[in-house]
CSV table of C-alpha atoms in Angstrom, one decimal:
chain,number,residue,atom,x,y,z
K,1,UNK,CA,153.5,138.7,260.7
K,2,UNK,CA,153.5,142.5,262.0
K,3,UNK,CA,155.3,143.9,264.9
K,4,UNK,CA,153.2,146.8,266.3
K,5,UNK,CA,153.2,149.2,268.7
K,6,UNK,CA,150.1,150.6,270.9
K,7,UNK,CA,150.2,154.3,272.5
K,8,UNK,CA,147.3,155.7,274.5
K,9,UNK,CA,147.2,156.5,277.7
K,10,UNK,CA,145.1,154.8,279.9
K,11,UNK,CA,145.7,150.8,279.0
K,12,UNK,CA,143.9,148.1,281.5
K,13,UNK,CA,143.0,150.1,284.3
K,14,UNK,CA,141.0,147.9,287.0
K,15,UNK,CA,137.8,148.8,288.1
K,16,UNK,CA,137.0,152.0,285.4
K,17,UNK,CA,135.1,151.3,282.5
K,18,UNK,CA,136.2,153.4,279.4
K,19,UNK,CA,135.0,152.4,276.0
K,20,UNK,CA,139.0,153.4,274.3
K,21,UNK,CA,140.6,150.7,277.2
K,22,UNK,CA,138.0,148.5,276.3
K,23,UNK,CA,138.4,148.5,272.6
K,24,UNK,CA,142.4,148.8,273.2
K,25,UNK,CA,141.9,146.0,274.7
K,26,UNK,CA,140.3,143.9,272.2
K,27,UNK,CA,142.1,144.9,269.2
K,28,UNK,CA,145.4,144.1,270.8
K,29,UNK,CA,144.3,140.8,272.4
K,30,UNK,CA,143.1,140.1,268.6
K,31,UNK,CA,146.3,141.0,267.1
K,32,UNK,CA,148.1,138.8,269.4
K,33,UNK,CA,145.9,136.1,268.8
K,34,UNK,CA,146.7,135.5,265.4
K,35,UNK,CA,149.9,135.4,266.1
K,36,UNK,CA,151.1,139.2,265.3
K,37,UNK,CA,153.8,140.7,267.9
K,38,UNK,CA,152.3,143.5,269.7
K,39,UNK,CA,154.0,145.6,272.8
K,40,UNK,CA,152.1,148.4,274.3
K,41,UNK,CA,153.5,152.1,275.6
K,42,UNK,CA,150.9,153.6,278.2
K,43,UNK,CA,150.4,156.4,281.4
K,44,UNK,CA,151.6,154.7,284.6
K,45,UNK,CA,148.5,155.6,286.4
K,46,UNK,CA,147.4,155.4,290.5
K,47,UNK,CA,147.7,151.6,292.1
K,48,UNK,CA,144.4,150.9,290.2
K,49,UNK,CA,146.4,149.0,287.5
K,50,UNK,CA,145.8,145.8,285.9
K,51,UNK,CA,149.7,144.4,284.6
K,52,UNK,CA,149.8,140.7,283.6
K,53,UNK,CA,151.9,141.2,280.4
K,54,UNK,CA,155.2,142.0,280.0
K,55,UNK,CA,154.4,143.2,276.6
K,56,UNK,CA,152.8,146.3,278.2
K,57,UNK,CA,155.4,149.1,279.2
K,58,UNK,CA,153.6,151.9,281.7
K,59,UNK,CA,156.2,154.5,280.9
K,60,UNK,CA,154.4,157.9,279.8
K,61,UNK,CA,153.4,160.3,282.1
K,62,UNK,CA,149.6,159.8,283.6
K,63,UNK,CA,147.1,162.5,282.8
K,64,UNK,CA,146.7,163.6,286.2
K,65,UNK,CA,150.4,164.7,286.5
K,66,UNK,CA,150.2,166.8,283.4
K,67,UNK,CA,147.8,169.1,285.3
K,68,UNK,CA,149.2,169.3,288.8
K,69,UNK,CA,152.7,170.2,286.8
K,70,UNK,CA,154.5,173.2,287.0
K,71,UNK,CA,156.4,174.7,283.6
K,72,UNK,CA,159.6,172.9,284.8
K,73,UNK,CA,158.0,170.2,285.7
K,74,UNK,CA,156.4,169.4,282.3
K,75,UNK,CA,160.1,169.8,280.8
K,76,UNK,CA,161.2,167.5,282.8
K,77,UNK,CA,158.6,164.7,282.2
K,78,UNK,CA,158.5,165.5,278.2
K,79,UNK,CA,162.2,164.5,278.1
K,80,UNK,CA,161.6,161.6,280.6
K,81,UNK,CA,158.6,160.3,278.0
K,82,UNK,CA,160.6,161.2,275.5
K,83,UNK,CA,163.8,158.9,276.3
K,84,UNK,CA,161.9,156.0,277.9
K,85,UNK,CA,160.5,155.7,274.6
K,86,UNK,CA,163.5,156.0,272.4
K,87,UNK,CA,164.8,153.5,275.0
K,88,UNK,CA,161.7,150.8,273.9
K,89,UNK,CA,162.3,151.5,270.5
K,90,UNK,CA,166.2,150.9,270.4
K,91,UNK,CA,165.0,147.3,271.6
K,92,UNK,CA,161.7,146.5,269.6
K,93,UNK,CA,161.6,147.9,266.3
K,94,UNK,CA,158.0,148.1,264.9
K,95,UNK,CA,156.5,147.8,261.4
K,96,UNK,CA,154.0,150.0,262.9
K,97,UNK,CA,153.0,152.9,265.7
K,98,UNK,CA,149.6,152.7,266.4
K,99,UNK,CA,148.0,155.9,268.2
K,100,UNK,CA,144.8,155.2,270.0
K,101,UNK,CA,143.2,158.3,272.4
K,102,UNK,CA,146.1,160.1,273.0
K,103,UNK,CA,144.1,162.3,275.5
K,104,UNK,CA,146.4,162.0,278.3
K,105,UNK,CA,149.6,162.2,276.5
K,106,UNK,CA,151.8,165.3,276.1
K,107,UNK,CA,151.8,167.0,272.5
K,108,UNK,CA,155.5,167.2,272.3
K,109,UNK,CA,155.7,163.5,272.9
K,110,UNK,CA,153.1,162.6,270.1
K,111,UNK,CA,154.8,165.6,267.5
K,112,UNK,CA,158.1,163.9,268.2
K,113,UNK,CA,156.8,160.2,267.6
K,114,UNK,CA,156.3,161.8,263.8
K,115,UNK,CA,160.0,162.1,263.5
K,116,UNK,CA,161.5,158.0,264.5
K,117,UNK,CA,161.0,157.2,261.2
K,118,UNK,CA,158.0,154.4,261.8
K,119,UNK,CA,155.0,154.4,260.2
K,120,UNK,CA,152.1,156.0,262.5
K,121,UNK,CA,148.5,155.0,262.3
K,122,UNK,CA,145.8,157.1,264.3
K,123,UNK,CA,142.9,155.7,265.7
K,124,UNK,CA,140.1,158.4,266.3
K,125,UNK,CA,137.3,157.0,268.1
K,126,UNK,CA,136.0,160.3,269.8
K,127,UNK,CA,137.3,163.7,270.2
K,128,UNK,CA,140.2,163.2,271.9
K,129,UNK,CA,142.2,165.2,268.8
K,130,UNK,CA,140.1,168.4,269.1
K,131,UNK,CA,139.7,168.2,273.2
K,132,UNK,CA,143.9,168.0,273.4
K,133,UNK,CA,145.5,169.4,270.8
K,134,UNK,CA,143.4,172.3,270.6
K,135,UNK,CA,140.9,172.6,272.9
K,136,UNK,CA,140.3,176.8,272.5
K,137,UNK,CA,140.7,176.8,268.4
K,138,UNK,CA,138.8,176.1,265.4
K,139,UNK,CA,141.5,173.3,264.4
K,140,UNK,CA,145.2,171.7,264.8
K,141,UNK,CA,147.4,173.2,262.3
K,142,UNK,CA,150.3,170.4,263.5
K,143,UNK,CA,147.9,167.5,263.0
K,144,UNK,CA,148.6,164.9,259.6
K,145,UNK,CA,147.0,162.2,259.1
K,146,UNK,CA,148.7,160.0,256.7
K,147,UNK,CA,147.1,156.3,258.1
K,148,UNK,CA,143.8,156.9,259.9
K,149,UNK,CA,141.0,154.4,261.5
K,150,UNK,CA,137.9,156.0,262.4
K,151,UNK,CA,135.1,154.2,264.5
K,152,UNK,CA,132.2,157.1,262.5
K,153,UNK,CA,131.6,158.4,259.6
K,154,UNK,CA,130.9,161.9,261.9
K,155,UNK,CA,134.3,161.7,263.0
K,156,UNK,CA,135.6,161.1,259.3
K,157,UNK,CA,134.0,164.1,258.0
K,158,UNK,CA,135.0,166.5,261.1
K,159,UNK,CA,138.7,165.1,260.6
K,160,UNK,CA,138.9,165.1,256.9
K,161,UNK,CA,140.7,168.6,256.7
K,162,UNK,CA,143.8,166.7,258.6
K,163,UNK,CA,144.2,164.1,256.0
K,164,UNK,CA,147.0,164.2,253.9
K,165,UNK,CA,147.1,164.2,250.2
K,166,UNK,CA,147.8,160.6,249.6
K,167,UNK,CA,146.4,159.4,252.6
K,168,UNK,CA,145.2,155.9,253.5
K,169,UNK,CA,141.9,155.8,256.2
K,170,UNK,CA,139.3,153.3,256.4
K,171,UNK,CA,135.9,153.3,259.0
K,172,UNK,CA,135.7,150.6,261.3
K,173,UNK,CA,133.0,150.8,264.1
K,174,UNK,CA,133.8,148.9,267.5
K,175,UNK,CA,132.8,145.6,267.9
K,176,UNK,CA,131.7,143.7,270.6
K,177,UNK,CA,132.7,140.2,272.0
K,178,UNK,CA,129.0,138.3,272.1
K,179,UNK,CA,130.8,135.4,273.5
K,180,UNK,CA,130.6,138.4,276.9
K,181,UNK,CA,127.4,140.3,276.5
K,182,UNK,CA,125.3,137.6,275.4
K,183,UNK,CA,121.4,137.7,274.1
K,184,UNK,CA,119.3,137.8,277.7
K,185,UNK,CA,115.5,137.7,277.6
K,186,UNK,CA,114.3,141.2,278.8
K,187,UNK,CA,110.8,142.3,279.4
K,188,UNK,CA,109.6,145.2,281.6
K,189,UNK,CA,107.9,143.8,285.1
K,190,UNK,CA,104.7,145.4,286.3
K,191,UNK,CA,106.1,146.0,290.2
K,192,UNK,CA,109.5,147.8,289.3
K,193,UNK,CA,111.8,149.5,286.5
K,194,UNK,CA,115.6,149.1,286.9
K,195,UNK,CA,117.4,151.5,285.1
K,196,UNK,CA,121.2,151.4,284.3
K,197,UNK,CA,124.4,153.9,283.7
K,198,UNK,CA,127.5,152.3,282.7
K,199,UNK,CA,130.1,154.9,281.5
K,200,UNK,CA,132.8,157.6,282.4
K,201,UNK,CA,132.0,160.0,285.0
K,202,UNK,CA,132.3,163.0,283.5
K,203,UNK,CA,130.0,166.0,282.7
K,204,UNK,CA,129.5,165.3,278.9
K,205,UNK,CA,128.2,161.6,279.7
K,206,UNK,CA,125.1,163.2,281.0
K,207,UNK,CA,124.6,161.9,284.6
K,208,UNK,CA,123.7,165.5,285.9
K,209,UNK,CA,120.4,165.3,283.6
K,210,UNK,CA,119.9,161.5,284.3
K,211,UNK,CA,119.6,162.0,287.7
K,212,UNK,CA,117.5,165.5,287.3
K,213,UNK,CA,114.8,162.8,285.2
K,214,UNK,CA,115.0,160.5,288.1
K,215,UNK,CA,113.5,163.3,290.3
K,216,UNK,CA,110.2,163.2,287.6
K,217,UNK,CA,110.0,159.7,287.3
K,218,UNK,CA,110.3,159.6,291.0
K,219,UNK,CA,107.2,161.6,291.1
K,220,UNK,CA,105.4,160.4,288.0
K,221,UNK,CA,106.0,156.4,288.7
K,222,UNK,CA,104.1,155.7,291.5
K,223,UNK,CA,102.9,152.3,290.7
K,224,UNK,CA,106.2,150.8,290.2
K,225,UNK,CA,109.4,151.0,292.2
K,226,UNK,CA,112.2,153.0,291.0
K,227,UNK,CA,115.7,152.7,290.5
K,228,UNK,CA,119.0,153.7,289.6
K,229,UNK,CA,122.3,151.7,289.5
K,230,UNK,CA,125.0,154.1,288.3
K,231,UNK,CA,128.3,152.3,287.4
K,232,UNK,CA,131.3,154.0,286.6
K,233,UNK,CA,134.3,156.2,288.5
K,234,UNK,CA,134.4,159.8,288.7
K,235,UNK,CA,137.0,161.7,287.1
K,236,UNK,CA,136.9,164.9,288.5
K,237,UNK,CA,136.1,164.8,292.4
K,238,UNK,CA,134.2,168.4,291.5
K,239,UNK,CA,131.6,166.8,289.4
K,240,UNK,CA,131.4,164.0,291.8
K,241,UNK,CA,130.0,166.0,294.7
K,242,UNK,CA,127.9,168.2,292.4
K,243,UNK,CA,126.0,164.6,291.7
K,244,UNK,CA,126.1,163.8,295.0
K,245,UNK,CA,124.4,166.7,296.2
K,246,UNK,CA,122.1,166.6,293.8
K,247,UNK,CA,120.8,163.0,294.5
K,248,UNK,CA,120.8,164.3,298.5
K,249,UNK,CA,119.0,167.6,297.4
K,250,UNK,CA,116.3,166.3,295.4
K,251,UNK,CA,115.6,162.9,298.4
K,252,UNK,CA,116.9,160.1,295.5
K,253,UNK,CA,119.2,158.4,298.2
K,254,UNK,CA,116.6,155.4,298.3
K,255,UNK,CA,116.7,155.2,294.2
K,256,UNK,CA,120.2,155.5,293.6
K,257,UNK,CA,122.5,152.9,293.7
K,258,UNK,CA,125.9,154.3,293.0
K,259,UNK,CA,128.0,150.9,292.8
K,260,UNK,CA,131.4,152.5,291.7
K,261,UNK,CA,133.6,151.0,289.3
K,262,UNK,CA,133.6,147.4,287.8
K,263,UNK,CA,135.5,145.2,285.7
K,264,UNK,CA,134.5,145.1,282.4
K,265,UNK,CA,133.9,141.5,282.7
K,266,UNK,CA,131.1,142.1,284.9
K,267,UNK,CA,129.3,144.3,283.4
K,268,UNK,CA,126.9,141.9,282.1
K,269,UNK,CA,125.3,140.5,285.0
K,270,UNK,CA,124.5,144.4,285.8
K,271,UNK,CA,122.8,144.9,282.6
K,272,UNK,CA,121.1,141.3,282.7
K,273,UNK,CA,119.7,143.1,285.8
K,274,UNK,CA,118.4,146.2,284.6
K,275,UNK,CA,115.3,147.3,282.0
K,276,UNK,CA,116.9,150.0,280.4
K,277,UNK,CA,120.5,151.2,279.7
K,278,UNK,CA,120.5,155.1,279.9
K,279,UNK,CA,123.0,156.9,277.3
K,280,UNK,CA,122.2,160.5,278.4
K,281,UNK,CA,125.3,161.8,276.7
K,282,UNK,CA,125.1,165.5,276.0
K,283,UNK,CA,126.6,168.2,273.5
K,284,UNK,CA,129.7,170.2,274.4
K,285,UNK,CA,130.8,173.9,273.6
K,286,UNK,CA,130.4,174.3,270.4
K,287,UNK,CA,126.9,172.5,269.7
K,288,UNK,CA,130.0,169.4,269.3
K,289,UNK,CA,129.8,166.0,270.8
K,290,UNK,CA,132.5,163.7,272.3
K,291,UNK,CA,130.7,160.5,271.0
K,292,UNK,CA,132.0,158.1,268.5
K,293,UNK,CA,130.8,154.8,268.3
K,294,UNK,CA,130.3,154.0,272.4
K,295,UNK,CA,130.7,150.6,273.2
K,296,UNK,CA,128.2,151.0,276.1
K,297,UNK,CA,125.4,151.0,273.5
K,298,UNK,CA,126.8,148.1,271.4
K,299,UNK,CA,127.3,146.3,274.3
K,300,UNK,CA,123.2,147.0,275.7
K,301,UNK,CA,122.5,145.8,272.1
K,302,UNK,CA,124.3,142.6,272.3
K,303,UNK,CA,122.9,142.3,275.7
K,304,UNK,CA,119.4,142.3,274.5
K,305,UNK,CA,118.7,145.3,276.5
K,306,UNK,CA,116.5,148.2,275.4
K,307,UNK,CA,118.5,152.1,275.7
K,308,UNK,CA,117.2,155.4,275.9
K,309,UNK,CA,119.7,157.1,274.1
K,310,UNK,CA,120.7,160.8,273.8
K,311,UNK,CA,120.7,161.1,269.8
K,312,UNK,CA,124.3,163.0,268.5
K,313,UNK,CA,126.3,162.7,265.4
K,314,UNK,CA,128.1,159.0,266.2
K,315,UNK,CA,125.2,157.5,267.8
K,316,UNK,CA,123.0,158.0,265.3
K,317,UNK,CA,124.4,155.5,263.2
K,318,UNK,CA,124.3,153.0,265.7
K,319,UNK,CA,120.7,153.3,266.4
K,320,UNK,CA,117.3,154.4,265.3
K,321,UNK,CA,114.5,156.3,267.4
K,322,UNK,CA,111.5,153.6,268.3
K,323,UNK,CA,113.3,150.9,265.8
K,324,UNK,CA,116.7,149.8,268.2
K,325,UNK,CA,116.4,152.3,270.8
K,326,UNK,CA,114.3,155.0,272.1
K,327,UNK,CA,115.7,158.8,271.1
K,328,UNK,CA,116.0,161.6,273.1
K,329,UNK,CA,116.8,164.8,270.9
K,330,UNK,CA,117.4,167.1,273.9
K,331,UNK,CA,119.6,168.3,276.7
K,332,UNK,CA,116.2,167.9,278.7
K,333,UNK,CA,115.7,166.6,282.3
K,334,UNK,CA,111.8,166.8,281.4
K,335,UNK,CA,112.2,164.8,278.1
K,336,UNK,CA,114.7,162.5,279.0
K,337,UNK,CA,112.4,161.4,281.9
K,338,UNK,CA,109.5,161.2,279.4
K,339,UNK,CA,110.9,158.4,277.1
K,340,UNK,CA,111.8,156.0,279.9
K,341,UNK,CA,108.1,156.4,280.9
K,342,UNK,CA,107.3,156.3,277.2
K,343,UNK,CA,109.1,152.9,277.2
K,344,UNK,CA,107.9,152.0,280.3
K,345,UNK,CA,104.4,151.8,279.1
K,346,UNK,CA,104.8,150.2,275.8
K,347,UNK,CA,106.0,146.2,276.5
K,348,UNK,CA,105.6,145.3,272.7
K,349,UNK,CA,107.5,148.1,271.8
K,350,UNK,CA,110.5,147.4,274.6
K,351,UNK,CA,110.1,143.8,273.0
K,352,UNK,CA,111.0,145.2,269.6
K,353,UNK,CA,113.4,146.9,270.6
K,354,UNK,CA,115.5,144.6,272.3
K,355,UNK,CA,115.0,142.0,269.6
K,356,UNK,CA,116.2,144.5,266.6
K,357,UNK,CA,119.1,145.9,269.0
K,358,UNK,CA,120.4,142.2,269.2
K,359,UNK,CA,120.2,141.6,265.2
K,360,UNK,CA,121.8,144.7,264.5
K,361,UNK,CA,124.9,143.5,266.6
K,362,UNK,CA,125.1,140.5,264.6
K,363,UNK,CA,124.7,142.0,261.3
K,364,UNK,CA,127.7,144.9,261.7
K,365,UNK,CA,129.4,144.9,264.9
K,366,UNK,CA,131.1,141.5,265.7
K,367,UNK,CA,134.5,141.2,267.2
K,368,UNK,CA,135.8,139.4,264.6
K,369,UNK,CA,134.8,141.2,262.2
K,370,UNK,CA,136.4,144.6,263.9
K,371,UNK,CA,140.2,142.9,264.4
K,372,UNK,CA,139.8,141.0,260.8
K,373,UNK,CA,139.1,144.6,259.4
K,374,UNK,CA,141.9,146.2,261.6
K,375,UNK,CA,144.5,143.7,260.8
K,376,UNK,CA,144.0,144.1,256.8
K,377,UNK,CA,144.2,148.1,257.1
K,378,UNK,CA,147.3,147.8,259.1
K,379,UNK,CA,148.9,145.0,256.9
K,380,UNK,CA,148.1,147.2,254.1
K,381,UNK,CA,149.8,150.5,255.3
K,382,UNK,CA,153.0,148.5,256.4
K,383,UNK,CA,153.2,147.2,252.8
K,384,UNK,CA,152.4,150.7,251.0
């Protein structure tokens, strides 16, 4: 049996759905479950904090501090990380460190886990290397990668140059627990269409253009009724208000149901709900995307519920245009808003599609599956 060690930063946080926690989640939940020892080293965040295990040790700095932090400050809290974690490892010695989104922790505190002596493994399930470590250059000249998981062959090939000579790395995509999102009859009615956003609230997820297509299906759907349910919490209190104005700007108030953040546990009965899952996720600077593998859309699959999705390197290799979803090539209001209606008007087509999404869950994304594959790789690198 392993000992193992998680770092991330944000580790069951109540009420914010984020598909890194969510996966976290999972894979150490599997771990434990067959019968490997596994603590986890996370941000302390807000009061929003889930904490039923005294396995899980909230002693990093959270995010949000890092950036309200003046110079002496962040001194002060990289030593504090620093020696509450040397303090954890005195006491539990792991076979293995594993590094999953590391968005929110400090860069000296990640460099210095390199020199403990433990064997590191890095998870890279979206950006979160190029977005922290070096967000203003072409690459991370501090960055090895001797043990790697990646959840896409797009993130592979766009982290290749950080692998060592040597190096062990294997592709896993998420998987999702069906036993949760089950297989729900979906068909669209003739008297309404209940779209659905289920993600981060943050600019690159798209919302801005979601809501700028509501304002044309608001005026091209006249013969059904309209809605929006939009769950998810804001991170930045900016972008927030630029949505809200939006929706108050262009009269959506009656369409838009902004529910806030859920527990991942019920998250099903809101897509059971709903016609279409909307992934509007759009490209960054750089003509780059943040995407990996998003659970959101494996999750909609499993769910038996059709998505529009925005089509980026990541999500391409989940899904397929008029096959398991609908595709939506642009950063376009105008288009975006066309293939809901497109969708809309074709109930053998939304059929299809619900039906393939479901058998494509089944034939490469199970749970099981993910931990089994996770728990080899990891077994392996601790016995290299």
């Amino acid at each position: 049996m392993m000992k193992v060690l998680f770092i991330l930063d944000d580790y069951l946080i109540k009420d914010r759905y984020g598909g890194g926690d969510i996966i976290a989640r999972s894979i150490v939940s599997g771990l434990k479950k067959k019968g490997h020892t596994v603590k986890v080293a996370c941000n302390g965040d807000e009061n929003n904090i889930i904490d039923t295990e005294k396995e899980i040790f909230r002693i990093l700095t959270p995010k949000y501090t890092w950036k309200k932090s003046l110079l002496y400050e962040l001194s002060s809290n990289i030593v504090g990380d620093k020696r509450r974690l040397s303090e954890l490892l005195s006491g539990f010695k792991p076979d293995i460190i594993y590094c999953l989104h590391l968005g929110g922790v400090a860069v000296p505190v990640i460099s210095w886990l390199d020199k403990v002596g433990i064997l590191k493994v890095y998870r890279i399930g979206y950006e979160w290397v190029r977005l922290h470590y070096y967000p203003k250059k072409s690459k991370c000249d501090n960055l090895k990668l001797q043990f790697a998981i990646f959840n896409s062959s797009d993130l592979l090939e766009r982290h290749a140059q950080y692998l060592v000579p040597g190096s062990r790395w294997i592709m896993i995509p998420n998987g999702v627990d069906t036993s949760l999102f089950r297989h729900h009859k979906h068909c669209i009615s003739r008297g309404e269409l209940r779209l659905i956003f289920v993600g981060r609230i943050v600019p690159h997820k798209g919302l801005h253009i979601l809501i700028s297509a509501m304002r044309i299906l608001k005026s091209n759907i006249t013969e059904k009724k309209l809605c929006l349910t939009i769950i998810g919490t804001p991170a930045k209190k900016e972008y927030e208000a630029l949505l809200r104005n939006r929706i108050k700007e262009e009269e959506l108030q009656e369409l838009i149901q902004w529910v806030g953040g859920v527990p991942h546990e019920n998250i099903p009965k809101y897509l059971d709900r709903s016609d279409m899952l909307i992934f509007p996720s759009i490209k960054r600077e750089g003509n780059r995307t943040v995407e990996g593998c998003p659970s959101v859309i494996l999750e909609s699959l499993a769910a038996g519920l059709p998505v529009v999705a925005r089509i980026t390197p990541g999500v391409d290799e989940i899904v397929e245009d008029k096959k398991t979803c609908i595709g939506v090539y642009h950063d376009d209001p105008q288009e975006l808003a066309g293939r809901i209606r497109y969708l809309a008007d074709n109930p053998s087509l939304y059929s299809k599609i619900s039906e393939s999404g479901t058998k494509i869950i089944d034939q490469k994304y199970g749970f099981d599956e993910m931990i089994r594959r996770t728990e080899d790789f990891l077994a392996g690198c601790a016995h290299k």
